[in-house]
XYZ file of C-alpha atoms in Angstrom:
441
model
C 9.058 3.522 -49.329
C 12.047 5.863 -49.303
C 14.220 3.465 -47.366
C 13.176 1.383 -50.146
C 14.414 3.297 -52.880
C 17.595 3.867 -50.757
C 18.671 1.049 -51.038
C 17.786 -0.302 -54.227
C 19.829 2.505 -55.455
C 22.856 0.959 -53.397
C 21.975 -2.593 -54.502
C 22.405 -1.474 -58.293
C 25.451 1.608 -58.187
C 28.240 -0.448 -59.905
C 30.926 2.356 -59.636
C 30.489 2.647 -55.950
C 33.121 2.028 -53.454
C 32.453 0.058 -50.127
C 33.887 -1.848 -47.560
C 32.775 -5.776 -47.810
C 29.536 -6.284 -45.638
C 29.347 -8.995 -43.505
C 27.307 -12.360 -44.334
C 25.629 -13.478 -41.409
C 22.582 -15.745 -40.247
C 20.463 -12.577 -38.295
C 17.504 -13.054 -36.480
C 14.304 -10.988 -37.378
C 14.746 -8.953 -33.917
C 18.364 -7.893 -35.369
C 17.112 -7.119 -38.769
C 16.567 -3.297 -38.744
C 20.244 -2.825 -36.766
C 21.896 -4.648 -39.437
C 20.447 -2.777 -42.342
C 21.382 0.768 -40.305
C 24.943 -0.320 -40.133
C 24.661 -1.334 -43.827
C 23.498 1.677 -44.420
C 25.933 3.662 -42.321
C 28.532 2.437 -43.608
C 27.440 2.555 -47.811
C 26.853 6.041 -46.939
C 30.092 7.120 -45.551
C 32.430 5.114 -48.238
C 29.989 5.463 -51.091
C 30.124 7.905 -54.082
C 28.254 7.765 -57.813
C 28.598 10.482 -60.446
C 25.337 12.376 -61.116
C 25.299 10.996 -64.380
C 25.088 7.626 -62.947
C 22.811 8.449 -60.424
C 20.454 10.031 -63.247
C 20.320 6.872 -64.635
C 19.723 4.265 -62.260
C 16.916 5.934 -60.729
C 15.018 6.214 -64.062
C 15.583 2.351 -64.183
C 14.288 2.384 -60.994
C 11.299 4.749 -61.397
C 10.651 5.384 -65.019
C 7.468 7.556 -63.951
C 9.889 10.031 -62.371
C 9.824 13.243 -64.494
C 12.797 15.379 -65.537
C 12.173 18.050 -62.751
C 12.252 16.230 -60.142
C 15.136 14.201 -61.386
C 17.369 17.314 -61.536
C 15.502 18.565 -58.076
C 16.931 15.326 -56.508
C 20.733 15.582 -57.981
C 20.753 19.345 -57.471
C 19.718 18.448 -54.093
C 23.066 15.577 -52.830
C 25.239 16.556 -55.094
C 29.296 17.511 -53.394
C 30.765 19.300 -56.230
C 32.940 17.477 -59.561
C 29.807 15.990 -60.843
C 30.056 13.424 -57.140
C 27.164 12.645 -55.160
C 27.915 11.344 -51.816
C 25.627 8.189 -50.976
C 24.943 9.786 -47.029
C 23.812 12.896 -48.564
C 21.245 10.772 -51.089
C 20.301 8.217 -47.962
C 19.379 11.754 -45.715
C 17.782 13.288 -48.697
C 15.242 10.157 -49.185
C 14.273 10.119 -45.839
C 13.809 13.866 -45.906
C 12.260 14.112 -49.039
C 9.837 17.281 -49.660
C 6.114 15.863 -49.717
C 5.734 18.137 -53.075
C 7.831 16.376 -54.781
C 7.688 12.546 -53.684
C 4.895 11.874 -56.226
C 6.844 12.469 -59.229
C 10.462 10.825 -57.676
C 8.798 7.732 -56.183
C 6.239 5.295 -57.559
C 3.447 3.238 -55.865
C 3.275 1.149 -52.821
C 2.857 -1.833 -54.735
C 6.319 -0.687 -56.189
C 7.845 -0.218 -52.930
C 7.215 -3.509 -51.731
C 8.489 -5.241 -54.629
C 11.735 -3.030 -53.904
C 11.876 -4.665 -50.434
C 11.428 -8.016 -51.465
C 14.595 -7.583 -53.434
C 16.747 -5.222 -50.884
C 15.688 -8.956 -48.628
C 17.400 -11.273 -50.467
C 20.275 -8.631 -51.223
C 20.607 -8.139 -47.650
C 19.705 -10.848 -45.768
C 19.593 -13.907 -47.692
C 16.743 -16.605 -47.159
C 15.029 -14.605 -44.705
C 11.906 -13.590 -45.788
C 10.733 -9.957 -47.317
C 8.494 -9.016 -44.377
C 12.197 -8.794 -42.111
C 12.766 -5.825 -43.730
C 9.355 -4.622 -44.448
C 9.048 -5.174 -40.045
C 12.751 -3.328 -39.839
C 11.383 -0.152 -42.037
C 8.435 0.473 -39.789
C 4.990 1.489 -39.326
C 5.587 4.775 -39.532
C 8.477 6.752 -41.275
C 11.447 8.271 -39.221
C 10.849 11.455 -37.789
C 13.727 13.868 -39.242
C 15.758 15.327 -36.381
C 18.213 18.597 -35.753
C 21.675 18.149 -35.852
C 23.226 17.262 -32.934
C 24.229 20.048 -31.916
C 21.076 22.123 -32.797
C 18.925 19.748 -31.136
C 21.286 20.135 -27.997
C 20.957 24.337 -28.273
C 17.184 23.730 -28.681
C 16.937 21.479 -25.247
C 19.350 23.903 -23.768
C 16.648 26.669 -24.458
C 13.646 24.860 -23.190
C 15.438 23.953 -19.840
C 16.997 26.847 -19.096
C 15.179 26.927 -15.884
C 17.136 23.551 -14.828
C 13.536 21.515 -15.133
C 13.946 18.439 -16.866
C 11.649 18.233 -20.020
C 8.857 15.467 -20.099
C 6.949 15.386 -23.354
C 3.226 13.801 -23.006
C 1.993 12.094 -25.719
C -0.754 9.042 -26.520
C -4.240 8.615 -27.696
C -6.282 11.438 -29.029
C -9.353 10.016 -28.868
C -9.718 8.833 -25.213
C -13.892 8.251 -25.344
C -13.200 5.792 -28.402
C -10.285 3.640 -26.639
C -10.541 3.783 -22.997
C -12.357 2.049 -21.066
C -13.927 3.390 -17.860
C -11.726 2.035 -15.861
C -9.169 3.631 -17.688
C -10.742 7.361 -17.962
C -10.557 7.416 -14.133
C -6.797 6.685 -14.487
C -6.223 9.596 -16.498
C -7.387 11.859 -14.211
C -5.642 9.966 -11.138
C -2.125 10.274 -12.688
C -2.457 14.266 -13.461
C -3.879 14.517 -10.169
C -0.932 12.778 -8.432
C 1.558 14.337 -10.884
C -0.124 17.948 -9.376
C 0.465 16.563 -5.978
C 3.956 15.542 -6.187
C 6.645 18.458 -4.816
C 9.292 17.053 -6.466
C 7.844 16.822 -10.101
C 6.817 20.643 -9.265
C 10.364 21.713 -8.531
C 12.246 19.107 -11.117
C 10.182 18.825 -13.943
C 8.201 20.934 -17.360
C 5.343 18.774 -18.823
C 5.575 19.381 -22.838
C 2.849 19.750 -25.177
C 2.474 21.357 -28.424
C 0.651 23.209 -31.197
C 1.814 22.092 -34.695
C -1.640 20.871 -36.419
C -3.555 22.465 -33.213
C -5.975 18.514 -33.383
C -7.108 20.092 -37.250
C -9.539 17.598 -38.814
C -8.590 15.270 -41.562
C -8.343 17.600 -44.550
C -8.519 20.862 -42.762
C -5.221 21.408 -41.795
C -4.356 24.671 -43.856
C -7.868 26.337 -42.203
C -7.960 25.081 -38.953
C -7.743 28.332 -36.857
C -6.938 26.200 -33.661
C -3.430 25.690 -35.136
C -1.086 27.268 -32.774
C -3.907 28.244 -30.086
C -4.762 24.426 -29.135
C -2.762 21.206 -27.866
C -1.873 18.999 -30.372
C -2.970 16.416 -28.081
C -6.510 15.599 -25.462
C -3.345 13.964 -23.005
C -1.539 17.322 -22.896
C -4.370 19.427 -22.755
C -5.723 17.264 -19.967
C -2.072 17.512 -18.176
C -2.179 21.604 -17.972
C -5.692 21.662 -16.840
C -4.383 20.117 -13.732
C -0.948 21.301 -13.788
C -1.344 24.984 -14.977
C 0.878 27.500 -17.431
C 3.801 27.605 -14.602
C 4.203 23.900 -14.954
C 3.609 23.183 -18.656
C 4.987 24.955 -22.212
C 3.421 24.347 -25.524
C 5.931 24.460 -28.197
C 4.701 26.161 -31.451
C 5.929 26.492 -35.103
C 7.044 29.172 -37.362
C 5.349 29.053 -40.444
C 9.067 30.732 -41.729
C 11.770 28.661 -42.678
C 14.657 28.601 -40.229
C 17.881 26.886 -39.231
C 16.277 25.299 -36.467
C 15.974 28.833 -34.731
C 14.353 29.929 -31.632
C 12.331 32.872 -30.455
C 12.116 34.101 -26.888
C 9.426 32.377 -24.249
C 5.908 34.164 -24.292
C 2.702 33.274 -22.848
C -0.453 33.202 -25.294
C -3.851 32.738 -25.033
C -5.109 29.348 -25.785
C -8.235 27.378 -26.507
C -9.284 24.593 -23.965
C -11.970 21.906 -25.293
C -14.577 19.808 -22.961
C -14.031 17.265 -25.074
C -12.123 14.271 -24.879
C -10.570 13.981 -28.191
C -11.199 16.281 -31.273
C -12.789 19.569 -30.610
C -16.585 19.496 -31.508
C -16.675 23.239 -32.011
C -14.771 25.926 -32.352
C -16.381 29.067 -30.663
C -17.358 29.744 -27.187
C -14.423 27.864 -25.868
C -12.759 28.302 -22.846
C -9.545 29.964 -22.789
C -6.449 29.719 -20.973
C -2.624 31.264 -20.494
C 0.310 29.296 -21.616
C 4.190 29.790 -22.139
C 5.048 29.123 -25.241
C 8.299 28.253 -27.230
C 8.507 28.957 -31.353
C 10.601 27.135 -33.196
C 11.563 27.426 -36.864
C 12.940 24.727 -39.276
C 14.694 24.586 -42.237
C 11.980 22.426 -44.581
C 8.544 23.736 -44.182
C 7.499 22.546 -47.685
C 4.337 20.798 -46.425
C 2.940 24.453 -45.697
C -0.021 24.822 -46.249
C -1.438 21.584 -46.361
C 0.246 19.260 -44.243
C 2.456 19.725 -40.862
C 6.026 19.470 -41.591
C 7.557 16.682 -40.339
C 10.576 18.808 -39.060
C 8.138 19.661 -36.503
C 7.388 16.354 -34.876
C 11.140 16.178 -35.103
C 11.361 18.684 -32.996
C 8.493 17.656 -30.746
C 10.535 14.424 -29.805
C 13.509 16.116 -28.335
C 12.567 16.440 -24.753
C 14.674 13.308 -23.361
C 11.127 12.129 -20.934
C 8.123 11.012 -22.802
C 5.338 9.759 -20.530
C 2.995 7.868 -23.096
C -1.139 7.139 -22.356
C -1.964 4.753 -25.267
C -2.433 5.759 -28.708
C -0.826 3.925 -31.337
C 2.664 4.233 -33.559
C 2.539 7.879 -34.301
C 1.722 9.060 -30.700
C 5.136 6.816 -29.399
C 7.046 7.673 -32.238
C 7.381 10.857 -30.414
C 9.053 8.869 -28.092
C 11.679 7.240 -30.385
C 15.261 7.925 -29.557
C 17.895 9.383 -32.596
C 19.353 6.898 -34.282
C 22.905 7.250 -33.732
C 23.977 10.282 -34.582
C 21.863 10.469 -37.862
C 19.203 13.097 -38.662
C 16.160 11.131 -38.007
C 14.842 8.522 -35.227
C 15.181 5.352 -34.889
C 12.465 2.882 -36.838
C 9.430 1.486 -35.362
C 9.179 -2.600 -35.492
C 5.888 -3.437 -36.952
C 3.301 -4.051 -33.286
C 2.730 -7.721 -34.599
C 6.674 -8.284 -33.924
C 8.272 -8.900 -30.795
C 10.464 -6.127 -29.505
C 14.402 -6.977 -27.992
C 16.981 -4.704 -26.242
C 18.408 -4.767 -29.990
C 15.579 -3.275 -31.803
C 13.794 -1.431 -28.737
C 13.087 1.742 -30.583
C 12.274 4.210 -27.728
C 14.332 6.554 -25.228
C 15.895 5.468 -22.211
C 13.442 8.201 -21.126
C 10.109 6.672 -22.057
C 7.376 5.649 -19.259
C 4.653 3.922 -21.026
C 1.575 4.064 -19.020
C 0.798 0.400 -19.675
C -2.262 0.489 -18.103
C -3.718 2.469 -20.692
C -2.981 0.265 -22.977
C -2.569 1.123 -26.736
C -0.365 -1.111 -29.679
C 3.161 0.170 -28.386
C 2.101 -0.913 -24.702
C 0.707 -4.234 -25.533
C 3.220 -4.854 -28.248
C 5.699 -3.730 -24.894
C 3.843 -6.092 -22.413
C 3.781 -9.216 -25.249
C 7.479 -8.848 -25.305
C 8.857 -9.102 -21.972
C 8.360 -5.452 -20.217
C 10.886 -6.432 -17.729
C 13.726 -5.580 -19.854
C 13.021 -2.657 -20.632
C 12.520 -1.035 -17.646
C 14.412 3.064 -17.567
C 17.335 2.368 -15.835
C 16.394 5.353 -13.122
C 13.239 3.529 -12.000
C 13.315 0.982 -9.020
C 13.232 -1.930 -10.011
C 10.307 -2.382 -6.934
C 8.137 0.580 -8.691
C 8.750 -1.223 -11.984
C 7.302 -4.139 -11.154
C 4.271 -2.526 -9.999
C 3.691 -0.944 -13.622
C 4.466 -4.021 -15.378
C 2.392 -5.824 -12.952
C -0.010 -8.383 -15.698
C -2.706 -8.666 -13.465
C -2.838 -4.612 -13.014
C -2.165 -4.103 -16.365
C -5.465 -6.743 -17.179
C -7.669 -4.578 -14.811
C -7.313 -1.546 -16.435
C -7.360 -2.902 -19.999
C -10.259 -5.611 -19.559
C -13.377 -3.937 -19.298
C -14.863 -7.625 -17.984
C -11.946 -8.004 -15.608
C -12.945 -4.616 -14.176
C -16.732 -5.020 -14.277
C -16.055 -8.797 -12.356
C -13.813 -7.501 -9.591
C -15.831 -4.363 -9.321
C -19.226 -6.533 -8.091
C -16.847 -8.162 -5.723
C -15.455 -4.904 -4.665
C -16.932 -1.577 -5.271
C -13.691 0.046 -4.452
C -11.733 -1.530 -6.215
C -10.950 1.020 -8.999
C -10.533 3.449 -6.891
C -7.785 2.051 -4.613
C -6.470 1.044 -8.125
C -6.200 4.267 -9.525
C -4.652 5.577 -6.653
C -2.250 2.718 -6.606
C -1.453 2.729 -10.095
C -0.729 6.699 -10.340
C 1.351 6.786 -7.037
C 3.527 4.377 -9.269
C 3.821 6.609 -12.086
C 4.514 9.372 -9.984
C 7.803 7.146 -8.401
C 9.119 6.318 -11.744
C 8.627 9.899 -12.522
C 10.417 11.854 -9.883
C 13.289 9.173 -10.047
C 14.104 9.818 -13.680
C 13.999 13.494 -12.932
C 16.186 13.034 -9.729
């Protein structure tokens, strides 16, 4: 929706000055990496008096009311009534959750907005290009550059390289049994390994703290609980001298940190959301607070500053889930304020639209939409370029990869063999635990 508006306010700024964009037949792979550069390049060369801007976007969304009108101009303007077009583009996509109800309209609005930034853009190819380029998911906003480096710095100050662990959240619902047993093997080999104990910090995190739908701004687990079953799972095995959980000042701050501390945290049986609340058993953890700038989704909502923040460790080792637990696992795009965009997982991922970090290990064997939308596309290519190629092809391996993520292909070569998952398992994690140690190496 905001990337929407974005660029219908391009499409329709006659006063603004840019270079001539190239006309081009693009396939649907290259369609978000052309609209980026688009952008990029509208927003450095582009500038519209406030008046203007005023205007157009109460042509564009007459619901709009004054306040947030003025809230939005206040908010890119550069001085001599100017607003520069980058500052508008980063505003959108960082928009305050307060106030995008009475700046932008409906979804049935948005759409209609990318059917025309298609045929602006890219011709005769077809609306759902772009609506495929835009995502899933929105970008996550990002640090600076340079504050996200300083940030990084902080966290690896004892020379470990950082590996964030996200995926599924609700492992009972969407693994198989094959697959529970897999869990447990790779933390158990990742315990095991010496050189992932000297080289390497497993990262989890407490932002919403796994708060039910709605209960966010009560949840008293926020803070004292792993976002995530995966990480929780990973410092049961690993312990606090292996693992940090990153937590969030509820203060707004340039993107500041406090000193390391341990705390005492909750640990749930469960494998997913926590069935209760009380009698839980606790545990010690080192702990990291950051603060950001925009906290304006206090108290309701987490601020999405914060999953920003939770996607800066340059490792991501990803157990299924779906868009939002790999978006952790997107790389910046470029050197903007926010990561790259998500192709839909019904399109087929290239080198050219490939959204994650040359740091991301998907456990494919646990499946998940990112993994099989991975898989369906031709997992050899995109291969981290520290893994062997040899321990890649074990990971990527379809008939594996089948095994764990059939339930009948398990329960049929499991009455042939008994063993069979087990030697699996223990096959499968030794892999992981390669292609781990060589991109901390």
């Amino acid at each position: 929706l905001f990337l929407s508006n974005a660029f219908i306010v391009l499409l329709t700024i006659p006063k603004i000055i840019v270079r001539e964009l190239p006309v081009a037949s693009m396939t649907d792979a290259s369609a978000c990496a052309a609209i980026k550069k688009s952008l990029n390049r509208l927003g450095r060369d582009g500038y519209i008096h406030q008046d203007d801007l005023c205007e157009i976007m109460v042509k564009i969304c007459p619901n709009m009311d004054r306040e947030g009108r003025d809230y939005l101009v206040t908010s890119v303007a550069v001085g001599d009534g100017l607003v520069d077009v980058g500052n508008l583009v980063d505003w959108v996509f960082n928009v305050p959750k307060k106030r995008q109800k009475s700046i932008f309209e409906t979804k049935s609005v948005a759409i209609t907005l990318v059917n025309r930034i298609a045929r602006g853009f890219i011709g005769r190819k077809k609306a759902h290009v772009i609506k495929a380029a835009i995502g899933s998911v929105p970008p996550l906003p990002l640090p600076p550059v340079d504050a996200a480096d300083k940030i990084l710095e902080h966290l690896a100050s004892s020379g470990k390289k950082l590996v964030l662990l996200t995926g599924s959240n609700t492992l009972e619902q969407f693994f198989n049994a094959g697959q529970l047993k897999l869990f447990d093997g790779v933390f158990e080999a990742i315990a095991a390994s010496s050189v992932l104990r000297d080289r390497a910090l497993m990262v989890g995190a407490s932002a919403h703290g796994r708060a039910p739908f709605g209960k966010f701004e009560t949840w008293k687990l926020r803070g004292y609980a792993f976002d995530n079953v995966v990480q929780e799972r990973c410092f049961r095995a690993l312990g606090k001298d292996r693992s940090l959980m990153l937590v969030f000042d509820e203060r707004p701050g340039e993107w500041t940190l406090q000193e390391s501390a341990e705390r005492r945290i909750k640990l749930s049986q469960s494998l997913g959301a926590f069935e209760k609340t009380h009698s839980l058993e606790e545990a010690e953890v080192k702990t990291c607070s950051v603060c950001t700038p925009d906290i304006t989704a206090l108290p309701g909502a987490e601020p999405q500053q914060w999953q920003g923040v939770k996607s800066l460790a340059p490792i991501a080792l990803v157990f299924g889930g779906g868009p939002r637990a790999a978006q952790l696992a997107t790389a910046r795009d470029g050197a903007l304020c926010f990561t790259r965009a998500q192709p839909d997982v019904k399109e087929q991922l290239t080198k050219e639209n490939y959204p994650y970090k040359p740091g991301t290990l998907f456990v494919l064997a646990a499946g998940g939409q990112p993994a099989t939308q991975v898989m369906a596309s031709g997992p050899e290519q995109f291969r981290p370029l520290a893994v062997p190629e040899s321990v890649w092809a074990k990971l990527i391996d379809r008939t594996t990869v089948d095994f764990f993520t059939n339930s009948e292909s398990q329960a049929v070569a499991m009455q042939a063999d008994p063993s069979v998952l087990e030697r699996s398992v223990r096959s499968y994690a030794e892999s992981i635990v390669q292609a781990l140690e060589a991109m901390v190496s």
